Structure formats: structure tokens, C-alpha cells
Amino acid sequence: MKLRWRVPALGIPLLLLLLFATPVCAQRLPPIATPEHYDLAFVVDIGGKRFEGTESIRIRIDQPTSRIVLNAAEIDFKEVTIGAGTAAQRANVVLDKTAETATLTVANALPAGPADIHIRYAGVLNDKLRGFYITRGDKRNYAVTQLESTDARRAFPSFDEPAYKATFAVTLTIDRGDVAISNGRVVSDTPGPDPGQHTVKFATSPKMSPYLVAMAVGDFECVEGAADGTPIRVCTQPGKKELARIALESAQEILTFYNRYYTIKYPFGKLDMLAVPDFAAGAMENTAAIFYREDGLLADSATASVATRKDIAATVAHEMAHQWFGNLVTMQWWDDLWLNEGFASWMETRPMAASRPEWNLAVDEARASHRAIDLDSLQSTHPIHTPVQTPAEIDALFDTITYQKGAAVVRMIEHYVGAASFRDGVNAYLQAHAYGNATSEDFWKTIAKTSGKPVDQILPTFINQPGVPIIDVSPLTCSGATTRATFGQERFLLNATGARATAPVWQVPACLKAGTAADSSACLVISEPRLTLDVAQGCVPWIFANAGAEGYYRTAYAPEILRALAPHVEDALSAPERVTLIGDEWALVRANRHTAADYLTLAAGYGREPVSGVLGDVTGRLGFIHEYLTTDATRARFEAFVRSMLRPALDRLGLTFLTGLTGSPGRRGDNDDRRALAAVVIDALGTIADDGDVVRQSRAALDRSLAGGPALDPALAGSVVQIAAQHGDERLYDALAAAAARATSPGERSLYVFASTGFRDPRIIDRALQRTLSSDVRTQETARYMAGFFDNPVARPRAWSFVKTYWSALEPKMRIFNAGATLTRSLDAFCDAAARDDIRAFFDTHRLPGVTGALNQTIERINNCIDLREKQTKPVSDWLASRR
Ligand code: BES
Ligand code: ZN
């Protein structure tokens, strides 16, 4: 809600009171003027860690005013004038640190119409990874920007809201030996003004939001390519550009794909991508100048695993998708952030799904949907569309709901209206709002219109309501020639606390697949709390109510349907459908509707699962059961069960995966997913089942490779290193630290750095914890590094003590984008009341901005775990006993 500026009835004292009592309202700019164009000139002094800015903003004033309010933070204003030519007046500047605004006031009111603001100012190249900041490279420092969400105001005074789109012309004065990258191509490069400097002028950008401005200065080297006539470069610190080949090839393929998918071809003239040593997010979609964390972009193309290639391609595809969804058409306000992030997350798998079917991306999508559904099963979730005002609230929205629920809902609608019709709708939406802004409503109205289907009824129930529906499928009945079923829907909650006053209802597009006639799949909309429908011709024994696994809902089947379906899981269900079936079953266990024994019976049948992603889901939950639902009395038997389930898989894959862990040429031809499958199997055998063979072989292979012998197979390296660390000694710890220090690729370095959180020996754990505060662990990695300890049952309590003891040193690192939430979420591995209460009490007095939601989710998850342990430990031991 915005404050109105003339409210005479309230009187001035009350207005003042209101202003002070509601500081969040003051976070929005008052609608006084609209920017049209920015001229931005910077003199960048990397050595002195500062910059000088000269800025002209051409604005349009709506009504006569003597006051303009814009955003600014940590900016030292030198001189401000407003108005053109002789009419220019000096402005007085009043800063509001909390609201991050500068109010410019002139003596004589400015008339409605155009005006120019001229500002001379100075700023710091900070070390906080936001605004215009310093990053520490291997040999020297660099200056780069990261302006989303609300940090353009730290680089230049601006109307720093996404709806204030304008054009930007950037000029950078930099050291003679350096180059610069920005949104436009270089239009001139002249020596001076000082002898040691040159001045680079970039082409004016198209109309865009201020958070998309980008600048980078340093001695970057680039590899160059092109697609459809658009030049593409990937740039790095000196000596690393050869690691940019995978990214360059991906970008070329992706741009070609997008130019076919969208009716608007890539509109920004050139595309630069830059690997930045210190980068708070994984990557940032600045218009035509995308910035990445080094380890998200660079890898050795001779050795990179499929997982690494997938990650690079997905990251590049995500940021490139934003060039349309985000940069060309931008959400009106951050409350519709999903129009950016949900769409880019949906689109990021599209290009590679088309060209690399063997990557099984549909399985990754189904797993990503389940991550969102898991979070959405908590009381402490939030709707996709959530009102936000402050920078901390805006940052907190960059979460699994916005990204993965957003993507899942888009996928569901695409499936429901059909891919071709959806694409027409997407293009109509982009055409209608190009170089402008849009809302959720704009989107669903367009898709409803182009598809002729009630998308405008369906989408609001998923965008504006929190939570996920569960569809209950009744026993099937058959009369005459048709099978019927009754579908019930309600909100699915892990910790159900009784019925609420008004139960939400969704308009659920559901696609059904019926037993025996496997190709008979039909879609319908479940629009009522209860609905009886014909589901198949003839009498069928089972139906699967989420065909294609594209629906954002859970399903609970009548037991007789599950029994009839069970023998057909492998041949009648696709890999993503298998992910959905077993994921829903596990959720029903966590909600105490089914027992862990039901889950284990189903899981035991996945021993022959051929797709790595599906099996990885199953073994992940076996790991959970192993840790939380077994006791000293039952653990060995559970481990024996996991061995009996997976040893045959390992034998089938061939023992070479064990004995020949070190990349023998014979295995090069192995199908990629077979190797990924072997990694999952080895991981589960080594970390859950305590398989002596696997543990010994892993350590031996790692020792050989660290000693300069054959390198680990990249597909298996993650599993091998983790298993070895879990069982490792101090000698291994030191060897991994040394290997991290001399690693030549960012992926190799992070593999070794993060492995040090996995040891079980308390002395090693303490050494590894101390490393958190050293320069071995970069600020941007700290939260993820800490999360590694919380994942490790032996290290968990020590890590929590460490956090509390060293909070004053850790806290600044937790203010980096997402770090506080990542740390808070990783605490959900605790499963006892004492830890829960201690966590709550600690964060009550040690507040981090924007983590309230994450903290509530963690508390709720811990409570669920406590409850589950209480109720499901016995069913697990009974199930194990019954197998003997
Ligand atoms: N727009 C975001 C980056 C971002 C997020 C900047 C929050 C500022 C605040 C970018 O498109 C993004 O989503 N990056 C992801 C990686 C991506 C491959 C999913 C990230 O940083 O995690
Ligand atoms: Zn994004």
C-alpha cells in the first residue's frame, strides 16, 4: 500500500505519526516523476576501492513539484541540479538511510513535463557482493556489479523499482590495461582523460529496469562465438578462458533454440557472459551481460561429467531465458517475481530436453516439483504471489516456491493447454508487454484467450493460495462399459492440525492414465472438493492420476488401486511418473497417513530402477530412514537390507565401477546415465549400507588420484570423495585440503573443499569447522559449507555450537544474498525438541534480515521429524523383522 501525499483530513501531526509508525510504506517511491533515460559515467579506481559518478537522468514530471524522491544508498552526493539550461536549479539533498532514498528539493517548483537531474557523486567499491563491488581474483582485484534486487541505488541514484524502465548509456573510465563489459556494445574507446586511463563508451540500452544494469572492469580474456548472427563471448580471469568452452557451446545452442521458440528474436545485439570470482547468487541475468559464479560457468570440457554439463547448460539457459522473461517483459512489482524466476526455471530445461533426451531432464523436473511440493506442505509456506515491500522481504522471495513451484505450475498449464498453444500464448504475452511490465493477471488472461481454456480460473488458485492439494482417489467401480472413480481434494499438510474454517479449493488440471490401455490418457479439471467421473472405457484395475507427472498436486490412492498398480510400476509408468508415485508415498508417511513399512515395501521394488534420478530419490529417503528411524538394535539389519537391494544393481553395472574407479578407457563408452546410476548405487552402499568393499575401493581410488595417479571418473568423483571422507582420517583431510589449493578447475576445487565437512572424527570436524572463517572458504560459499556439517550427524551438534560461538564473525557472511536462509534451512536436519528450542531462542536474539520464513519452515520440519521418529521407528523395525 502506498501513502497518499495529500491527506488533509488527517492533519499534519497524525500524518507524521503515520509516517514514523509505518516505515515499510516509505520503501516505495512516491509517484512524482518517471525516468526516461540515464547517462551514467563512472571513473573506476579499483586500487583505491572507490568510484566517482556523473549522472544525468531525463525525467518526466507528472505534476508541478519542488521535490523529487529517488533511491540512493551509500552514495556521497557532491552536487545536484535539476532543470534544463539556464533554468537549472541547485537542489538540496536529504538522505533517508532506512528507506534508502534521497529527496531532492529545489526553491522554485518544477513544471510538469520533461526535466533533467544532474548528479555528481562518489561511491565505494564495497566488499559486500552487492552494488558496485570489489572481487578478489587469483592475481588481482576486479570491479563488478550485482544490482538485483534493490542495489542499483548503491551504484547510481535511481528510480530503483522494476516498473521504472528507462534507457541507459554507460561510460567507464578505467585503467589503461583493463577492459570493461556492460549491457551495450562498445561504441568508442579513447585514451585519457589521465595518462594511465582510457574511457569506454557503451551503446544505449533498450528500455529496461535499473536492476539489469551491468558493469565489470578488469583484465578479462574471452572465448568468442555466435548464434544466428549474434556475437557471444564468455569471459574469465586470465588463464581460465579455455574452461569456458562448455558454456560457450551451450549458449550458442540455447540462443538458436530460443530464437525459434519465441517470435521475438534475441533483441539485445550481443551477448557477453562473465565468470566472477566472488558472486553472491549463482548467476545474474543482466541484459546482454550475464554474470556467473566461476564454478557455475567454468569446467574442463575434456573431463566434465554429465551432471556438470547439465548444470552449466541449465544455468546458462536460465539466465538467457530471463532476457525475454524478466528483461524484455518485467514483473510490475516484486510480488510477481515468479513471472521472472518461475518462468526462467521452467524454460531452463527446454533447450537441452529437446537435443539431449538421454539426459532425462523430465526426471529432474519432477524432482524439482517435489522439492516445491515438500515446502508447500508446511503451514509456514507462502503463496507464489506474496506482498513484499522491504529489500529483506523481496530477497526472501527468491526461494523454492517462487522458482520451483512457479516452474511446476507453468509446466502443468503447458501440459494442460498443449505445448503449441502454450507457446502461442507465451508469445502473445511477450509481444503485448515487450519493453514494459506485466502482472500475473496479464499472463493468465493471455493464455486463457489464446488457448480457449479456463486458465484464468485455474492459475489464480495456484498463484494466490498457499499450499498444495492432495487428490484422493476412491476405489474404482465398473458398471457396464465404464470405470468410475471419485476424486476428493483438500490441502495437504505434513502436520495437520485439524480442519480450518474455510478449506481452499483448487481448479486442478489432472491427466489420467488407465491400467491395461496404457495409451489412454485423458485430462480433466477437478474443480470441486468431491467429484465422481468416468475414467476409462471398459473395466480397468488401476489408474494413475498424474500422467506425465506434470501436475502440481499429490495423489493418495485407495489401497486396492496401489496393489493393482504395483506390479506394473516399471513398465507402465515413465521415469518422472515413478518419481511422483514414490514421492507421494513418502509424503503420506511423513504426514502419518501411511507407515514407513508401506514405503519400504514400495522402495524395495526400485532395486532394478534404471534411471539415476529416480533411484537417487529413493536412496535419499533410505538415508533419512537410516538416520532417523532406525535404532542401535535395528540399524545393522537396515544396512543389510540396503545392501541386498543395491548390491545386485552394482553387480549388474559391472564391478569395473568399483575396481576401475579411475577412468579406465574401456568405460569411456559407457552410457552416461549408467555411470550416474553407478554413482547413486555406490553412494548409497558406501554412506548408508556401510559396504566394506565400496568403502575400501573408494578410498583407494581417491588416494591414487590424489597421489597423481589416474583421475577419478568425473561421474563418480562426488560419491567417491564423500564416502572416503566419511570414513577418512587426518591424512586424507590434509591431502584434500592440499588438492583444493592446487585445483585447476572450480568444480574440482569445490569438490575437495566441501568434502571436508563429511568426516566423522571429532578432531577433524573441529579443524574443518575452523576453516569456515579462513580464506579457504569464500564468503559466498560459507552457508553451503556450514550446511555440509549439519547434514553430517556426527558434526551436527558441534557445528551448531560453532555457529553460536563464532556468530559475530559469521554473521556478516550470512548477510550475503540467500546465505542466511540457506544456513537456517540446513538446521532442519535436527530432530529433537531441545535443539529446536535452542535454535529458536538463538535466532530470537540474533536476527538476520529476511529469514523468518526459513526459520519457521525449519521449526516445522524438525517438529515433523520428531513426530515421525516417535510413530515410525517401530513400523520400520517390524518391517525389517518380517523380512527375515
Ligand atoms: N535473478 C537471479 C539472481 C538473483 C537472485 C539476483 C536474487 C539477486 C537476488 C538469477 O536469474 C537466478 O535465478 N540465479 C540462480 C541460478 C539459476 C541457475 C537458478 C541462483 O543464483 O541461484
Ligand atoms: Zn533467475
Short mmCIF file of C-alpha atoms and ligand atoms in Angstrom, two decimals, residues 146-149 211 279-285 293 311 314-316 318-319 322 337 340-341 344-345 348 395 398 403-404 817-818, ligand 1:
data_model
loop_
_atom_site.label_atom_id
_atom_site.label_comp_id
_atom_site.label_asym_id
_atom_site.label_seq_id
_atom_site.Cartn_x
_atom_site.Cartn_y
_atom_site.Cartn_z
CA GLN A 146 25.25 -7.05 -8.86
CA LEU A 147 22.15 -4.86 -8.72
CA GLU A 148 19.17 -7.18 -8.32
CA SER A 149 17.02 -6.79 -6.34
CA TYR A 211 18.39 -3.74 -11.60
CA PHE A 279 29.42 -13.66 -6.65
CA ALA A 280 26.55 -13.81 -4.17
CA ALA A 281 23.99 -15.55 -6.38
CA GLY A 282 24.71 -18.42 -8.77
CA ALA A 283 24.27 -16.12 -11.75
CA MET A 284 22.58 -12.87 -12.77
CA GLU A 285 20.75 -12.13 -15.99
CA ARG A 293 29.91 -17.51 -10.23
CA ASP A 311 24.31 -27.67 -14.50
CA ALA A 314 20.74 -25.15 -17.16
CA THR A 315 22.31 -22.09 -15.56
CA VAL A 316 23.09 -20.51 -18.92
CA HIS A 318 18.01 -19.95 -17.13
CA GLU A 319 19.77 -16.62 -17.41
CA HIS A 322 15.42 -14.10 -18.49
CA LEU A 337 8.70 -12.28 -9.03
CA ASN A 340 10.73 -13.85 -13.80
CA GLU A 341 12.07 -16.75 -11.79
CA ALA A 344 13.19 -18.97 -16.26
CA SER A 345 13.19 -22.13 -14.11
CA GLU A 348 15.90 -23.71 -18.38
CA ASP A 395 15.17 -11.09 -1.12
CA PHE A 398 13.87 -15.84 -4.09
CA TYR A 403 11.36 -20.80 -8.52
CA GLN A 404 10.21 -24.40 -8.40
CA PHE A 817 22.08 -12.92 -0.66
CA ASN A 818 20.38 -16.17 0.39
N1 BES B 1 17.94 -13.34 -10.94
C1 BES B 1 18.62 -14.40 -10.31
C2 BES B 1 19.79 -13.98 -9.48
C3 BES B 1 19.44 -13.20 -8.25
C4 BES B 1 18.65 -13.72 -7.29
C5 BES B 1 19.92 -11.95 -8.05
C6 BES B 1 18.33 -12.97 -6.18
C7 BES B 1 19.62 -11.23 -6.94
C8 BES B 1 18.82 -11.74 -5.98
C9 BES B 1 19.13 -15.42 -11.32
O1 BES B 1 18.42 -15.47 -12.50
C10 BES B 1 19.00 -16.77 -10.69
O2 BES B 1 17.90 -17.21 -10.51
N2 BES B 1 20.11 -17.40 -10.33
C11 BES B 1 20.11 -18.67 -9.68
C12 BES B 1 20.76 -19.70 -10.52
C13 BES B 1 19.84 -20.27 -11.54
C14 BES B 1 20.55 -21.20 -12.47
C15 BES B 1 18.66 -20.99 -10.93
C16 BES B 1 20.86 -18.53 -8.39
O3 BES B 1 21.57 -17.57 -8.24
O4 BES B 1 20.71 -19.41 -7.55
#
